[in-house]
Amino acid sequence: MRLIIDKSGPFTHAPVSVQRIMATVILALVPATLFNIGLFGWPALFLFVVTVGSCVAVEAACLMLAKRPVKPVLTDNSAILTGWLYAMSLPPWAPWWTGTLGAVFAIALAKHVFGGLGQNVFNPAMVARVALLVSFPVQMTLFVAPHPIFGAGSPGFVESLAITFGPGATDAVSAASALGYVKNELARGIPVADTLKQLSREALDPGLRHLPDLMDLAIGFKAGSLGETSALLVLLGGLFILARGIISWHIPVAVLGSLFLFGTVFHAIDPTRYAPGYFHILSGAAILGAFFIATDYVTSPVSKSGQLVFGAGIGALTWLIRTYAGYPEGMAFAVLLMNALAPIIDQHFKPRAFGRTRKGDPLPIAKGEP
Amino acid sequence: MKLFPIRGGIHPAYRKQATAEKAIVALLPLPARLYLPLQQHMGAAAEALVQPGDRVKKGQLLGRGVGPVSAAVHAPTSGRIAQVAELTAPHPSGLPQLTIVLEPDGQDEWAELAPPIADPFAADPKAIKERVAQAGIVGMGGATFPSSVKLDLGTRLKLEILLLNGAECEPYLTCDDRVMREHPSEVIDGARIMAHALGAPRIVIAIERNKPQALDAMRLAASAFPAIEVVDVPVQYPMGSERHLTQAITGQETPARKLTADLGVVVHNVATARAVHHAVRFGRPLLSRVVTVSGGAVKEPKNVEAPLGTPVADLIDFCGGLSETPKRLVSGGPMMGQPLPSSEVPVVKGTSGILALTTAEANERPTQPCIRCGTCVTICPCGLVPVEMAAHIRKDDLDGAAAWGVMDCVSCGSCSYICPSYIPLVHYFNYAKGRITAQDRERRKQDEVKRLAEARAARLEKQAQAKREAAARKAQAESPAP
């Protein structure tokens, strides 16, 4: 018996795979996705399917162009996950081409131009979101109030086709996302604290209720993109992948911690200008971003200390952009900015090697008895 | 005893149940031929003392250790030397190696052995080291470093602890487990002799918690000796790594490029201790070892006490043969063991296991791109960043890999095991370590050549200078005075 020896050990391997990791993350997103599709009706479903389908199609096209094998790469589930995350960042009634064009940005430009899976510097889903947000601000910020899928007054199947694939939902009852609302009111000279009070007053009076209260922020009966609404279900999914060991606590805790810290400290300084910390955490894409976007393996640092720095940076930048910049939501920008820094963070935040000091010199031999 | 945590590590599927309850059985009848490589250890190969046609007796010296780091080779049974030739080594290269081929005569007749050391604890430590060297004992955990050299560390350093390694953290292997269960007194006695030779006042025997019977047996056998402590350590690969076990017991990290002995700790394997017991108490050299024969392709997995030189094929036949062609044939454990090119190679001193692994067990898959998940960083017990080292090695940037610490890698295989993209990381690191070591050797050689050349030039210049001065003096002396 002669055997071919083509590698050194180990000759056993953990039952893991890239496919499985991606599938687990997708599974964690399912509850929030189903809830939100239910909440925003058929148009949300159509947009979701178009977006994910486009990502897979663009991935296949890129692989064919590069003359690389299509099937093994396509089945790694990474394009589906990218599409899924991108879809969750879209306004649910956005037209179909936002999904398709975004797929080209995410998969072709952000991923395959850099060399495909594992080579991209920037988070593909966030590249797509930002590219479309700056190019098509109207379509990308047209949020609607919840229209449950079989609810009265919600568009039917055919009507919904027109919303997604037709001229758009011009007569839809639009509504601002909570972040956008606070920002707009502030721009009009109304202090943040008053806006928030207004939010909760309206919550008590169902007649006035077209804006979300805090409970709604958490559960998800509010306007927003697919992934922004329902912080609780997204959090549940995040805790699931944390428990499964797909992600560690470092990035989510650092993102949310620093966002909360900035919010709380500045709110304490001037409550009329700055929204409180919990509002920042519960609104917008904070939870989705902290657990699912910032934790993207490829574009985040590999060491735990580096991940803490990276996460804290995202939290701080998100707060900064939300508070001072032109856009109400800053998570996508913050993630992209920190993506650019990830390689440098990796250079400077390494674990300490066994038997060496942090600087890399051999440890001194301890005097005295062992 | 207070234990200290070790960083990282993995929990592979242990698969020890196939042989854990199988008592050690002697390989009988003896194989038709035994193949004894002259290099079964780290260091210089032994020098053959016999020729084809010679009759030898059991325990007779066949190969003499050469130089400071080497080990002797003995006849595992009586018989006739059939051949001294270059034959395939039990090494992944499959390269030939000078090997003595012995045809047993079935008499199993002992040669005259060295007399037992009556009271080893009264004996000079030197006499014990000498005996261990004579017996050809090497580290039997798989490292195969000559034990006598390691027992000599006490002359240079002040030692506190002899740490006996019974962790056996490699999956499948149960040979140390069985030795501890079945021969605890021999192991304890060997450990006490070694501690005496080392001048170490304490003995700590570390066994992973997944071997409760071995722990019980060793605790019972050690109960008479207050200097011995039997410690159960967590089940965590690579607990059996010398440096990591030392950290778990003492809390101290061995500084880079130093030895555990610099911390006052010397680590020996339990099977080595048993071999020392045999050599000192009975004058018996190292002639056989316990080998775990396991893996899904082996029909009847067993723990076999096999004479050194037994062909792997004979060993597998003794275990009922193979049920299917294995995907991999491995000497040692599946994590750090060596792949074997064929079953036509012998059992040597470091062969702790022979594993015939099925495709399902090996679980090899095509390599996918790295997704930078960072799991390799989290689990690296040496605190390294495998993902970055591999990226540099892939570009053939060995200096870059060295800067990321590739030379500190102990090749434990945890990163390869856990990688979701099935990247053979350790394969990369072994390649880089080999290349860097070769480059360093080459650089040192060049430096030495340069130094010698410069010294020669300086010497020649000095000679020429002296000649010129002499000529000048002569000319001055001869020139007529004005």
mmCIF file with all atom_site columns, N, CA and C in Angstrom, chain B residues 343-376:
data_model
loop_
_atom_site.group_PDB
_atom_site.id
_atom_site.type_symbol
_atom_site.label_atom_id
_atom_site.label_alt_id
_atom_site.label_comp_id
_atom_site.label_asym_id
_atom_site.label_entity_id
_atom_site.label_seq_id
_atom_site.pdbx_PDB_ins_code
_atom_site.Cartn_x
_atom_site.Cartn_y
_atom_site.Cartn_z
_atom_site.occupancy
_atom_site.B_iso_or_equiv
_atom_site.pdbx_formal_charge
_atom_site.auth_seq_id
_atom_site.auth_comp_id
_atom_site.auth_asym_id
_atom_site.auth_atom_id
_atom_site.pdbx_PDB_model_num
ATOM 1   N N  . SER B 1 343 ? 2.947   1.312  4.338  1.00 0.00 ? 343 SER B N  1
ATOM 2   C CA . SER B 1 343 ? 2.967   0.495  5.548  1.00 0.00 ? 343 SER B CA 1
ATOM 3   C C  . SER B 1 343 ? 4.242   -0.346 5.607  1.00 0.00 ? 343 SER B C  1
ATOM 4   N N  . GLU B 1 344 ? 5.163   -0.081 4.672  1.00 0.00 ? 344 GLU B N  1
ATOM 5   C CA . GLU B 1 344 ? 6.415   -0.843 4.643  1.00 0.00 ? 344 GLU B CA 1
ATOM 6   C C  . GLU B 1 344 ? 7.506   -0.167 5.460  1.00 0.00 ? 344 GLU B C  1
ATOM 7   N N  . VAL B 1 345 ? 7.106   0.623  6.448  1.00 0.00 ? 345 VAL B N  1
ATOM 8   C CA . VAL B 1 345 ? 8.107   1.276  7.290  1.00 0.00 ? 345 VAL B CA 1
ATOM 9   C C  . VAL B 1 345 ? 7.959   0.756  8.711  1.00 0.00 ? 345 VAL B C  1
ATOM 10  N N  . PRO B 1 346 ? 9.030   0.835  9.505  1.00 0.00 ? 346 PRO B N  1
ATOM 11  C CA . PRO B 1 346 ? 8.975   0.226  10.833 1.00 0.00 ? 346 PRO B CA 1
ATOM 12  C C  . PRO B 1 346 ? 8.471   1.142  11.942 1.00 0.00 ? 346 PRO B C  1
ATOM 13  N N  . VAL B 1 347 ? 8.090   0.498  13.037 1.00 0.00 ? 347 VAL B N  1
ATOM 14  C CA . VAL B 1 347 ? 7.830   1.196  14.296 1.00 0.00 ? 347 VAL B CA 1
ATOM 15  C C  . VAL B 1 347 ? 9.182   1.606  14.864 1.00 0.00 ? 347 VAL B C  1
ATOM 16  N N  . VAL B 1 348 ? 9.297   2.878  15.258 1.00 0.00 ? 348 VAL B N  1
ATOM 17  C CA . VAL B 1 348 ? 10.541  3.337  15.872 1.00 0.00 ? 348 VAL B CA 1
ATOM 18  C C  . VAL B 1 348 ? 10.251  3.856  17.276 1.00 0.00 ? 348 VAL B C  1
ATOM 19  N N  . LYS B 1 349 ? 11.288  4.398  17.919 1.00 0.00 ? 349 LYS B N  1
ATOM 20  C CA . LYS B 1 349 ? 11.148  4.753  19.339 1.00 0.00 ? 349 LYS B CA 1
ATOM 21  C C  . LYS B 1 349 ? 10.070  5.813  19.587 1.00 0.00 ? 349 LYS B C  1
ATOM 22  N N  . GLY B 1 350 ? 9.844   6.655  18.597 1.00 0.00 ? 350 GLY B N  1
ATOM 23  C CA . GLY B 1 350 ? 8.873   7.737  18.796 1.00 0.00 ? 350 GLY B CA 1
ATOM 24  C C  . GLY B 1 350 ? 7.476   7.424  18.291 1.00 0.00 ? 350 GLY B C  1
ATOM 25  N N  . THR B 1 351 ? 7.235   6.195  17.852 1.00 0.00 ? 351 THR B N  1
ATOM 26  C CA . THR B 1 351 ? 5.930   5.854  17.274 1.00 0.00 ? 351 THR B CA 1
ATOM 27  C C  . THR B 1 351 ? 4.903   5.600  18.375 1.00 0.00 ? 351 THR B C  1
ATOM 28  N N  . SER B 1 352 ? 4.151   6.626  18.733 1.00 0.00 ? 352 SER B N  1
ATOM 29  C CA . SER B 1 352 ? 3.161   6.447  19.794 1.00 0.00 ? 352 SER B CA 1
ATOM 30  C C  . SER B 1 352 ? 1.877   5.833  19.248 1.00 0.00 ? 352 SER B C  1
ATOM 31  N N  . GLY B 1 353 ? 1.623   6.068  17.964 1.00 0.00 ? 353 GLY B N  1
ATOM 32  C CA . GLY B 1 353 ? 0.424   5.488  17.376 1.00 0.00 ? 353 GLY B CA 1
ATOM 33  C C  . GLY B 1 353 ? 0.628   5.205  15.904 1.00 0.00 ? 353 GLY B C  1
ATOM 34  N N  . ILE B 1 354 ? -0.143  4.252  15.415 1.00 0.00 ? 354 ILE B N  1
ATOM 35  C CA . ILE B 1 354 ? -0.255  4.041  13.975 1.00 0.00 ? 354 ILE B CA 1
ATOM 36  C C  . ILE B 1 354 ? -1.742  4.165  13.680 1.00 0.00 ? 354 ILE B C  1
ATOM 37  N N  . LEU B 1 355 ? -2.103  5.195  12.922 1.00 0.00 ? 355 LEU B N  1
ATOM 38  C CA . LEU B 1 355 ? -3.514  5.453  12.659 1.00 0.00 ? 355 LEU B CA 1
ATOM 39  C C  . LEU B 1 355 ? -3.800  5.287  11.173 1.00 0.00 ? 355 LEU B C  1
ATOM 40  N N  . ALA B 1 356 ? -4.761  4.452  10.879 1.00 0.00 ? 356 ALA B N  1
ATOM 41  C CA . ALA B 1 356 ? -5.230  4.322  9.503  1.00 0.00 ? 356 ALA B CA 1
ATOM 42  C C  . ALA B 1 356 ? -6.578  5.035  9.444  1.00 0.00 ? 356 ALA B C  1
ATOM 43  N N  . LEU B 1 357 ? -6.554  6.244  8.912  1.00 0.00 ? 357 LEU B N  1
ATOM 44  C CA . LEU B 1 357 ? -7.734  7.107  8.980  1.00 0.00 ? 357 LEU B CA 1
ATOM 45  C C  . LEU B 1 357 ? -8.551  7.031  7.698  1.00 0.00 ? 357 LEU B C  1
ATOM 46  N N  . THR B 1 358 ? -9.858  6.945  7.878  1.00 0.00 ? 358 THR B N  1
ATOM 47  C CA . THR B 1 358 ? -10.743 6.925  6.721  1.00 0.00 ? 358 THR B CA 1
ATOM 48  C C  . THR B 1 358 ? -10.934 8.350  6.190  1.00 0.00 ? 358 THR B C  1
ATOM 49  N N  . THR B 1 359 ? -11.515 8.444  5.013  1.00 0.00 ? 359 THR B N  1
ATOM 50  C CA . THR B 1 359 ? -11.780 9.757  4.415  1.00 0.00 ? 359 THR B CA 1
ATOM 51  C C  . THR B 1 359 ? -12.652 10.607 5.333  1.00 0.00 ? 359 THR B C  1
ATOM 52  N N  . ALA B 1 360 ? -13.649 9.959  5.950  1.00 0.00 ? 360 ALA B N  1
ATOM 53  C CA . ALA B 1 360 ? -14.558 10.709 6.829  1.00 0.00 ? 360 ALA B CA 1
ATOM 54  C C  . ALA B 1 360 ? -13.818 11.239 8.046  1.00 0.00 ? 360 ALA B C  1
ATOM 55  N N  . GLU B 1 361 ? -12.920 10.421 8.593  1.00 0.00 ? 361 GLU B N  1
ATOM 56  C CA . GLU B 1 361 ? -12.185 10.854 9.777  1.00 0.00 ? 361 GLU B CA 1
ATOM 57  C C  . GLU B 1 361 ? -11.236 11.999 9.459  1.00 0.00 ? 361 GLU B C  1
ATOM 58  N N  . ALA B 1 362 ? -10.537 11.889 8.343  1.00 0.00 ? 362 ALA B N  1
ATOM 59  C CA . ALA B 1 362 ? -9.567  12.932 7.991  1.00 0.00 ? 362 ALA B CA 1
ATOM 60  C C  . ALA B 1 362 ? -10.302 14.229 7.652  1.00 0.00 ? 362 ALA B C  1
ATOM 61  N N  . ASN B 1 363 ? -11.510 14.108 7.116  1.00 0.00 ? 363 ASN B N  1
ATOM 62  C CA . ASN B 1 363 ? -12.341 15.277 6.790  1.00 0.00 ? 363 ASN B CA 1
ATOM 63  C C  . ASN B 1 363 ? -11.551 16.342 6.038  1.00 0.00 ? 363 ASN B C  1
ATOM 64  N N  . GLU B 1 364 ? -10.904 15.925 4.949  1.00 0.00 ? 364 GLU B N  1
ATOM 65  C CA . GLU B 1 364 ? -10.160 16.899 4.145  1.00 0.00 ? 364 GLU B CA 1
ATOM 66  C C  . GLU B 1 364 ? -11.082 17.440 3.066  1.00 0.00 ? 364 GLU B C  1
ATOM 67  N N  . ARG B 1 365 ? -11.006 18.745 2.844  1.00 0.00 ? 365 ARG B N  1
ATOM 68  C CA . ARG B 1 365 ? -11.841 19.356 1.810  1.00 0.00 ? 365 ARG B CA 1
ATOM 69  C C  . ARG B 1 365 ? -11.002 20.334 1.016  1.00 0.00 ? 365 ARG B C  1
ATOM 70  N N  . PRO B 1 366 ? -11.463 20.717 -0.160 1.00 0.00 ? 366 PRO B N  1
ATOM 71  C CA . PRO B 1 366 ? -10.693 21.680 -0.936 1.00 0.00 ? 366 PRO B CA 1
ATOM 72  C C  . PRO B 1 366 ? -10.565 23.007 -0.187 1.00 0.00 ? 366 PRO B C  1
ATOM 73  N N  . THR B 1 367 ? -9.426  23.617 -0.344 1.00 0.00 ? 367 THR B N  1
ATOM 74  C CA . THR B 1 367 ? -9.180  24.886 0.326  1.00 0.00 ? 367 THR B CA 1
ATOM 75  C C  . THR B 1 367 ? -10.011 25.990 -0.313 1.00 0.00 ? 367 THR B C  1
ATOM 76  N N  . GLN B 1 368 ? -10.629 26.805 0.538  1.00 0.00 ? 368 GLN B N  1
ATOM 77  C CA . GLN B 1 368 ? -11.390 27.959 0.059  1.00 0.00 ? 368 GLN B CA 1
ATOM 78  C C  . GLN B 1 368 ? -10.640 29.236 0.448  1.00 0.00 ? 368 GLN B C  1
ATOM 79  N N  . PRO B 1 369 ? -11.033 30.367 -0.098 1.00 0.00 ? 369 PRO B N  1
ATOM 80  C CA . PRO B 1 369 ? -10.329 31.593 0.285  1.00 0.00 ? 369 PRO B CA 1
ATOM 81  C C  . PRO B 1 369 ? -10.497 31.887 1.774  1.00 0.00 ? 369 PRO B C  1
ATOM 82  N N  . CYS B 1 370 ? -9.479  32.502 2.341  1.00 0.00 ? 370 CYS B N  1
ATOM 83  C CA . CYS B 1 370 ? -9.548  32.911 3.747  1.00 0.00 ? 370 CYS B CA 1
ATOM 84  C C  . CYS B 1 370 ? -10.586 34.013 3.884  1.00 0.00 ? 370 CYS B C  1
ATOM 85  N N  . ILE B 1 371 ? -11.476 33.854 4.866  1.00 0.00 ? 371 ILE B N  1
ATOM 86  C CA . ILE B 1 371 ? -12.484 34.903 5.081  1.00 0.00 ? 371 ILE B CA 1
ATOM 87  C C  . ILE B 1 371 ? -12.114 35.754 6.296  1.00 0.00 ? 371 ILE B C  1
ATOM 88  N N  . ARG B 1 372 ? -10.893 35.584 6.784  1.00 0.00 ? 372 ARG B N  1
ATOM 89  C CA . ARG B 1 372 ? -10.389 36.383 7.908  1.00 0.00 ? 372 ARG B CA 1
ATOM 90  C C  . ARG B 1 372 ? -11.306 36.298 9.124  1.00 0.00 ? 372 ARG B C  1
ATOM 91  N N  . CYS B 1 373 ? -11.809 35.126 9.410  1.00 0.00 ? 373 CYS B N  1
ATOM 92  C CA . CYS B 1 373 ? -12.739 34.991 10.529 1.00 0.00 ? 373 CYS B CA 1
ATOM 93  C C  . CYS B 1 373 ? -12.018 35.198 11.855 1.00 0.00 ? 373 CYS B C  1
ATOM 94  N N  . GLY B 1 374 ? -10.689 35.012 11.852 1.00 0.00 ? 374 GLY B N  1
ATOM 95  C CA . GLY B 1 374 ? -9.926  35.287 13.064 1.00 0.00 ? 374 GLY B CA 1
ATOM 96  C C  . GLY B 1 374 ? -9.969  34.164 14.081 1.00 0.00 ? 374 GLY B C  1
ATOM 97  N N  . THR B 1 375 ? -10.618 33.029 13.744 1.00 0.00 ? 375 THR B N  1
ATOM 98  C CA . THR B 1 375 ? -10.659 31.920 14.709 1.00 0.00 ? 375 THR B CA 1
ATOM 99  C C  . THR B 1 375 ? -9.254  31.417 15.003 1.00 0.00 ? 375 THR B C  1
ATOM 100 N N  . CYS B 1 376 ? -8.402  31.402 13.966 1.00 0.00 ? 376 CYS B N  1
ATOM 101 C CA . CYS B 1 376 ? -7.035  30.925 14.180 1.00 0.00 ? 376 CYS B CA 1
ATOM 102 C C  . CYS B 1 376 ? -6.299  31.810 15.177 1.00 0.00 ? 376 CYS B C  1
#
